XYZ file of C-alpha atoms in Angstrom:
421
model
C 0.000 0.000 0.000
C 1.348 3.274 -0.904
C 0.026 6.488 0.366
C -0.427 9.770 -1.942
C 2.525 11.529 -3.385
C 4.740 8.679 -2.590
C 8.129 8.958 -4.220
C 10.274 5.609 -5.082
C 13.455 5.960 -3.545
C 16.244 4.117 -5.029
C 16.548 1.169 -2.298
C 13.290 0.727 -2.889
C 13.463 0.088 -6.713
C 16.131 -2.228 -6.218
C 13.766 -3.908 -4.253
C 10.983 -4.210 -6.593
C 13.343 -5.467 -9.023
C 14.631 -8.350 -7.421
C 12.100 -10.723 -9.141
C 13.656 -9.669 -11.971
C 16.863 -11.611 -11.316
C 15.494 -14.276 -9.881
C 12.730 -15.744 -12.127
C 13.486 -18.535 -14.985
C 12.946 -16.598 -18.254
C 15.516 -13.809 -17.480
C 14.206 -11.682 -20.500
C 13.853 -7.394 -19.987
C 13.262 -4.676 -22.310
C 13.845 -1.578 -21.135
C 11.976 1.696 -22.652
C 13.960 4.522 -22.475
C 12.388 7.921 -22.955
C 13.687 11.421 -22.486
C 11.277 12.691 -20.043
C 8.031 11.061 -18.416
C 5.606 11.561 -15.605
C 3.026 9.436 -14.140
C 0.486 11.824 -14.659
C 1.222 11.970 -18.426
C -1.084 9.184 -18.478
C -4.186 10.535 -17.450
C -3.074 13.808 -18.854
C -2.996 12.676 -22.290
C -5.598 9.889 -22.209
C -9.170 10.310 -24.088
C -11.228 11.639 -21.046
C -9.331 15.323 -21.646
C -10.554 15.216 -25.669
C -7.198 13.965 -27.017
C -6.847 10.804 -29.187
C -5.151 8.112 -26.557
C -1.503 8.222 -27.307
C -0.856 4.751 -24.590
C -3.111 2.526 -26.742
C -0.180 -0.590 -26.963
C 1.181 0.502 -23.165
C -2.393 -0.131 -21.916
C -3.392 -2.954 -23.749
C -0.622 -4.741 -21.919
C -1.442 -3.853 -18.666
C -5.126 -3.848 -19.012
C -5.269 -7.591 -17.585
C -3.143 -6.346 -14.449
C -5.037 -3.011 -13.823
C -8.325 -4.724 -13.784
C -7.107 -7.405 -11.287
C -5.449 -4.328 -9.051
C -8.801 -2.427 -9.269
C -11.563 -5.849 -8.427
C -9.150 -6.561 -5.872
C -8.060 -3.463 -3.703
C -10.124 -2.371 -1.114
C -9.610 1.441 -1.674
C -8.706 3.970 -4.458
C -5.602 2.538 -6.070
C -2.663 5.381 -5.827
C 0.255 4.244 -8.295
C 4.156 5.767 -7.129
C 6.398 7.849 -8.645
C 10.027 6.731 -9.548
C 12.684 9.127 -8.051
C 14.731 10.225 -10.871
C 17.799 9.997 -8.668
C 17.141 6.226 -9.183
C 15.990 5.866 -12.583
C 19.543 7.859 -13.364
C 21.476 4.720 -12.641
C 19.033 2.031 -13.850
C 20.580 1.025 -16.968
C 23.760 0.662 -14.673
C 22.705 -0.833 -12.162
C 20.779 -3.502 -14.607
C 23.803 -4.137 -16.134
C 25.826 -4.721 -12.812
C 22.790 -7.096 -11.183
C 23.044 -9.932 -14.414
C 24.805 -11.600 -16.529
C 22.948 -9.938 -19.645
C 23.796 -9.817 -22.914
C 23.177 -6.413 -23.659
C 21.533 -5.032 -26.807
C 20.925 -1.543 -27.965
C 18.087 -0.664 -30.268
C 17.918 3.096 -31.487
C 17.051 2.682 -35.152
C 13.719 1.377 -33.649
C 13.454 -1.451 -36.711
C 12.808 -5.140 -34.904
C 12.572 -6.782 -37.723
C 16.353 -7.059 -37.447
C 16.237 -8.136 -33.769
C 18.010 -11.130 -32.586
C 17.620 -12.405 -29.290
C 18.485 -15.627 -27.777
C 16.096 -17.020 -24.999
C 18.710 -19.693 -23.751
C 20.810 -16.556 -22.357
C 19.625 -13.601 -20.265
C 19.110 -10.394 -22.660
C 18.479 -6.811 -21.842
C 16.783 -5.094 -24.848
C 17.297 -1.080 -24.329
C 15.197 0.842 -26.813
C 16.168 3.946 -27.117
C 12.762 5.924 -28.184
C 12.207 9.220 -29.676
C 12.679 12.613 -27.474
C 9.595 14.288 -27.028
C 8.992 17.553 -28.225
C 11.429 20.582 -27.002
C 8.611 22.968 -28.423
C 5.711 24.155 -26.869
C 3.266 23.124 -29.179
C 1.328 20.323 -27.289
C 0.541 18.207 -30.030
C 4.295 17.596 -31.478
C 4.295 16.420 -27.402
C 1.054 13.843 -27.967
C 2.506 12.555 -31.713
C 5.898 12.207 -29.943
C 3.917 9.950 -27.194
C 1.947 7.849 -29.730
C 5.124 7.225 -32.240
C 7.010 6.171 -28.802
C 3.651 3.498 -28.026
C 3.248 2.010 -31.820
C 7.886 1.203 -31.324
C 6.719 -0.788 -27.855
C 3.879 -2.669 -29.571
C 5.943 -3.587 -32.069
C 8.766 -4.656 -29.962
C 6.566 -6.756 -27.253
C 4.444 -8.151 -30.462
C 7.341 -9.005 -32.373
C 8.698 -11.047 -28.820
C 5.471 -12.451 -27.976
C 4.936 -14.151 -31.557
C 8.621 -15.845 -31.221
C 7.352 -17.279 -27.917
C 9.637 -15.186 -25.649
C 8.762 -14.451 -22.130
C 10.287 -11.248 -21.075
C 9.398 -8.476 -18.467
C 9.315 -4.910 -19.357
C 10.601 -1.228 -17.719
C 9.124 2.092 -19.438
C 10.243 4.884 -17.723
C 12.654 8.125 -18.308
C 15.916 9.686 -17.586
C 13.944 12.939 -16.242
C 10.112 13.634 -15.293
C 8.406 15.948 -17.698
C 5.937 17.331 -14.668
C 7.367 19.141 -11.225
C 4.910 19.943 -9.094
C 5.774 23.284 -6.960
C 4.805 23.075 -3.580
C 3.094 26.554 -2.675
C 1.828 25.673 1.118
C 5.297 25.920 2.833
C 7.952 28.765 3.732
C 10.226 30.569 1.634
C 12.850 28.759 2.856
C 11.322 25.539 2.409
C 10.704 26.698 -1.321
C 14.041 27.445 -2.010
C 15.720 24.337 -1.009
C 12.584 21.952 -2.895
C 13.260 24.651 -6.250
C 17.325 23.720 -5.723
C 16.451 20.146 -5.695
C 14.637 20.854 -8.586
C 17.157 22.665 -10.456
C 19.849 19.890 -9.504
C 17.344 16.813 -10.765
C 16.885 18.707 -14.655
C 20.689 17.835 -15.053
C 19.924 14.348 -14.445
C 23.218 12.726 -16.687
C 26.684 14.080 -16.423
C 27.775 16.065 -19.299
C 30.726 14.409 -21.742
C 34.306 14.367 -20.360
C 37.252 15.124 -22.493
C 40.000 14.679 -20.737
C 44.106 15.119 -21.458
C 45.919 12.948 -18.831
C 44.069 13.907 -15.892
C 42.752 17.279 -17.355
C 39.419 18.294 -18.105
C 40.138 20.026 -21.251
C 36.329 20.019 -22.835
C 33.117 20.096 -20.827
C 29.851 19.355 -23.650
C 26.136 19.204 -22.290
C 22.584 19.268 -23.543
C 19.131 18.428 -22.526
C 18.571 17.403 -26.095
C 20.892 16.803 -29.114
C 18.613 15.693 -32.011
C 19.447 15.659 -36.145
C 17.555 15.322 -38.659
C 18.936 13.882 -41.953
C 17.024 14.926 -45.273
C 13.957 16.455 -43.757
C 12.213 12.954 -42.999
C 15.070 10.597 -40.516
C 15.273 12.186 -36.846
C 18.462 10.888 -34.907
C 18.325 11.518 -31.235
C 21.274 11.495 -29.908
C 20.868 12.497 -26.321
C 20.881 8.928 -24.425
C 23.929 7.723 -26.729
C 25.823 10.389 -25.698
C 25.119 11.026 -22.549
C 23.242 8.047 -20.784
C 24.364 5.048 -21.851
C 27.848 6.802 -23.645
C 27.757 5.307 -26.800
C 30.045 7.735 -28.107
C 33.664 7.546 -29.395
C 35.111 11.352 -28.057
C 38.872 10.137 -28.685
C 39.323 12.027 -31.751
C 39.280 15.001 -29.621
C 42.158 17.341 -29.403
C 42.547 20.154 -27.074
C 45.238 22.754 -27.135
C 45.602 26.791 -25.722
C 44.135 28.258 -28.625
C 42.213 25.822 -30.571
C 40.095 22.596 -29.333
C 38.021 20.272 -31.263
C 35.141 17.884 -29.833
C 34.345 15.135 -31.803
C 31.482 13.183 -30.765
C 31.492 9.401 -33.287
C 28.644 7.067 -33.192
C 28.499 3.388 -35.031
C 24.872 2.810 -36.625
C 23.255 5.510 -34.882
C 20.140 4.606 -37.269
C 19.162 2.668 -40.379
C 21.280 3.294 -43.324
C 24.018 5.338 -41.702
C 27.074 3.285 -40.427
C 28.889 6.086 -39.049
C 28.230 9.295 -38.031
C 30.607 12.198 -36.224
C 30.030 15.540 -35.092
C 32.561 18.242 -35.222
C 32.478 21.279 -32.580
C 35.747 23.322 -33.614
C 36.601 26.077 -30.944
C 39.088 28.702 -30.644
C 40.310 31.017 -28.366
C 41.654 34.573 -28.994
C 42.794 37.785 -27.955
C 40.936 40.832 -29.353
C 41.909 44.383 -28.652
C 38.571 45.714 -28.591
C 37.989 44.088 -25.381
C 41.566 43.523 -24.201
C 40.904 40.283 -23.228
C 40.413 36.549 -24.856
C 37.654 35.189 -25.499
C 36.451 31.678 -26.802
C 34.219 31.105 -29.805
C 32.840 28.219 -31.441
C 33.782 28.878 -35.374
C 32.116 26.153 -36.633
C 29.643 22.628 -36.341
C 30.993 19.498 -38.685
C 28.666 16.527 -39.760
C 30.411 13.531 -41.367
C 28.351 10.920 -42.847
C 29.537 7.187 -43.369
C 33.667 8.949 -43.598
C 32.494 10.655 -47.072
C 30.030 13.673 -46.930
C 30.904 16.393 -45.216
C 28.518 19.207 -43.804
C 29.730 22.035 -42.244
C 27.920 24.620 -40.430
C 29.252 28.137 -39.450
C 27.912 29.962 -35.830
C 26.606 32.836 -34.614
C 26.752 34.327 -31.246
C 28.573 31.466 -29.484
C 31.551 32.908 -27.906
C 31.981 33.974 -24.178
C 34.811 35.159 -22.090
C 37.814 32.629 -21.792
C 37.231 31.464 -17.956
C 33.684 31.111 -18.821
C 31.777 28.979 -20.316
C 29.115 29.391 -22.785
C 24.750 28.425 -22.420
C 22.178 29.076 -24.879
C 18.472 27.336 -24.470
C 18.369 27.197 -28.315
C 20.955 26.010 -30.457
C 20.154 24.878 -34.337
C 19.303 25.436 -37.860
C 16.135 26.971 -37.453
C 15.385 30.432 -38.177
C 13.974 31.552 -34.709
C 16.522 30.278 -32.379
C 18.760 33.049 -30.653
C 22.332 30.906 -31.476
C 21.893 29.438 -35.529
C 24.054 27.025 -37.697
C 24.141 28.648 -41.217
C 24.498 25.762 -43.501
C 28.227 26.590 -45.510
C 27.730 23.865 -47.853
C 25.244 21.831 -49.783
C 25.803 18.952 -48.050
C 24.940 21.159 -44.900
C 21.361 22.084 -46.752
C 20.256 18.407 -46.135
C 20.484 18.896 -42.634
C 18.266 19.988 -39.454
C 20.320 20.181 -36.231
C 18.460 20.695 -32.628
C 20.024 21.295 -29.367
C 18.692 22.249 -25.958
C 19.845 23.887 -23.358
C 23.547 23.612 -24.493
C 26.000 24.277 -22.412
C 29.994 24.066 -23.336
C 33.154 24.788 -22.482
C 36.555 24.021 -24.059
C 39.635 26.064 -22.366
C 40.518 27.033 -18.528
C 38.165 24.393 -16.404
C 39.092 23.889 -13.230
C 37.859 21.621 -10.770
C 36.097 19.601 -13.860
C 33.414 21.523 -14.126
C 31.994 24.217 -15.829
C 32.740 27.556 -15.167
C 30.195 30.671 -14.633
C 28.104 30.488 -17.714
C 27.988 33.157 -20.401
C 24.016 32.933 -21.974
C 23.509 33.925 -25.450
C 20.421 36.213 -24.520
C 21.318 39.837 -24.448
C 20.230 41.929 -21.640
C 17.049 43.586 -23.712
C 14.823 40.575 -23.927
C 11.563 40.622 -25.532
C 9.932 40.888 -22.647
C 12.142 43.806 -21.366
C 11.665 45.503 -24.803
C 7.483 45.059 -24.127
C 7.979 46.977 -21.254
C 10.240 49.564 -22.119
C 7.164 50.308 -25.452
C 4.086 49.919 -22.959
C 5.551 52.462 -20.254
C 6.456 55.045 -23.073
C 3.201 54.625 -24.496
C 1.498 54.685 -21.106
C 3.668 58.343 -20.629
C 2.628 59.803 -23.644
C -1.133 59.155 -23.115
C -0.391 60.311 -19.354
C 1.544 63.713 -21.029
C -1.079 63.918 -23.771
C -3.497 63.758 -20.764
C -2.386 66.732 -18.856
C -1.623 69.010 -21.647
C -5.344 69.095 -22.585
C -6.456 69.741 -19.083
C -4.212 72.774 -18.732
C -5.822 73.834 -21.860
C -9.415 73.855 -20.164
C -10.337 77.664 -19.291
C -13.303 79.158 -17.402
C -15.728 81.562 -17.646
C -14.504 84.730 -15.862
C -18.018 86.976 -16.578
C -21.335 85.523 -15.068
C -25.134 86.190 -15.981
C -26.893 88.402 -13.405
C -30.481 87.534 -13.024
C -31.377 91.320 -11.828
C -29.312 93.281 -14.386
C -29.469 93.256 -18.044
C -28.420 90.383 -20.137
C -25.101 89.562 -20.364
C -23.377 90.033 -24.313
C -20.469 88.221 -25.339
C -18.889 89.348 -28.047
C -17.653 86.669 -31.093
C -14.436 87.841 -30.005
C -14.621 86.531 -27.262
């Protein structure tokens, strides 16, 4: 029985796990998604209007739910997973069995080859969900995500393999603010917050024991010809599937190369290129770093290069922007220099870099790419001169107001006022 609101620590998920290890048909697949909450399920389901995007995830757990529900004597509350724990779950899967481990990010089973004499841990990698705010991309996202997990568990069930299966996420997508306690209360549960969103280290590049390159983002997507989307996120920063060693790091220039090895169908090998530099200008009298340009090489023979705007910051610091891409609208852009570059989309969120002068390997004070006259402070600054002028306008007409300074006397004659006048 779990009370409301209850939060599964990770001793406790170890716990529930157990059978896991111990049963005869040591089979798991393990659903990885970029961020998910428990309440995404009744917030997406077809009692608020929307079209059911869980269709495949509830059809396999109908059976269960309606034995829970006949069977428990009150309201049945379901647990959230901390995300403290779900952070080392692929870990700590891979430490608790001998597993043969299997990756699947191209999301095609037909090529999937398992063998039920051995114990085999299936990661599928699945789709992020929609950075944007558009709440649809968000519910397609969702659905695409359900059709690759009743695929996967139909194509297992018709080979006669019995298997156990983990959805769940490397962050939650819902965090609830508490606004019933103190301030000081609210600071430390919006600190806990702030530490959970960075819920995977960020990639390591080091030179003996040196930190020379510090590379993060909440989401590091591609998209190759308009129509293939490669996420890249969990291969490069949850499970590490990344070859960094063609990296180079030196006082003025540094280069972070991130390699992956069939990162999806039809591409055998894919590396990213984030060239650096770091200069002294006399404008400022002081150096500053800049990232000069983005490289994507395809399969060792096409080669797309991108050149940036606006990402350079101060030497000692390193550099943040929420939006970094192709697209028009975001406040950092990669201007396609080639062709080759044409045929690609490139999304990353929340980036945050750093390739010269870390110390204590980690990053230093970030420098963000918006300016100091947001939008927002720009709305402002327009409403309060407008809101002057009409205040100005205002007062000028009321000084112009005069009154009469001759008055009609009922007992005298008739009061005449000239034209003039």
């Amino acid at each position: 029985a779990m009370h409301e609101g209850h939060v599964v620590s990770a001793q406790e998920l170890t716990e529930f796990l157990q059978p896991l290890f111990t049963q005869n048909s040591r089979n798991l697949v393990l659903f990885l998604q970029d961020r998910l909450s428990i309440d995404d399920f009744t917030y997406f389901s077809e009692s608020y209007g929307n079209k059911n995007p869980f269709q495949n995830v509830q059809a396999s757990i109908y059976l269960f739910y309606f034995f829970i529900l006949q069977s428990s004597p009150s309201s049945l509350v379901l647990p959230a997973v901390d995300c403290k724990a779900t952070k080392y779950l692929l870990n700590f899967l891979q430490e608790s069995g001998d597993w043969k481990l299997t990756n699947i990010t191209n999301l095609s089973v037909s090529q999937l080859e398992v063998n039920a004499s051995n114990p085999n841990l299936l990661v599928v990698q699945l789709q992020p969900l929609a950075s944007s705010l558009k709440e649809i991309s968000t519910l397609e996202a969702i659905a695409e995500n359900d059709k690759v997990i009743g695929r996967v568990t139909m194509d297992l069930q018709e080979r006669g393999i019995h298997f156990s299966v983990i959805y769940t996420a490397v962050r939650p997508s819902r965090i609830s603010r508490r606004t019933d306690v103190v301030a000081e209360l609210r600071r430390q549960l919006m600190a806990a917050e702030e530490e959970d969103n960075l819920s995977y280290p960020p990639v390591n590049v080091t030179t003996g024991n040196h930190t020379c390159i510090l590379f993060y983002a909440s989401n590091f997507s591609l998209k190759a010809s308009s129509s293939v989307l490669i996420d890249l996120t969990n291969a490069t920063f949850v499970t590490q599937n990344v070859d960094i060693s063609a990296s180079n790091c030196s006082d003025s220039n540094t280069t972070l190369s991130l390699k992956y090895t069939n990162p999806v169908s039809g591409i055998s090998s894919l590396e990213i290129r984030f060239l650096m530099t770091n200069k002294f200008y006399e404008g400022s009298a002081r150096k500053w770093s800049t990232l000069d340009s983005v490289e994507i090489v395809q399969d060792g023979e096409k080669f797309a290069t991108f050149s940036v705007s606006t990402v350079s910051a101060p030497a000692e610091y390193s550099f943040h922007c929420q939006l970094v891409g192709t697209n028009n609208l975001y406040p950092a852009r990669l201007v396609p220099s080639n062709d080759e570059a044409k045929n690609w989309d490139v999304f990353i969120s929340k980036l945050q870099i750093q390739g010269f002068n870390i110390i204590n390997n980690q990053f230093s004070y970030a420098s963000d790419c918006t300016g100091f006259f947001t939008p927002a402070i720009w709305m402002g600054l327009v409403t309060s001169v407008i809101l002057v002028w009409i205040l100005t306008y205002g007062i000028h007409m009321i000084m112009q107001l005069t009154t009469n300074n001759r008055f009609d006397d009922p007992k005298g004659p008739a009061l005449s006022v000239p034209q003039t006048e």
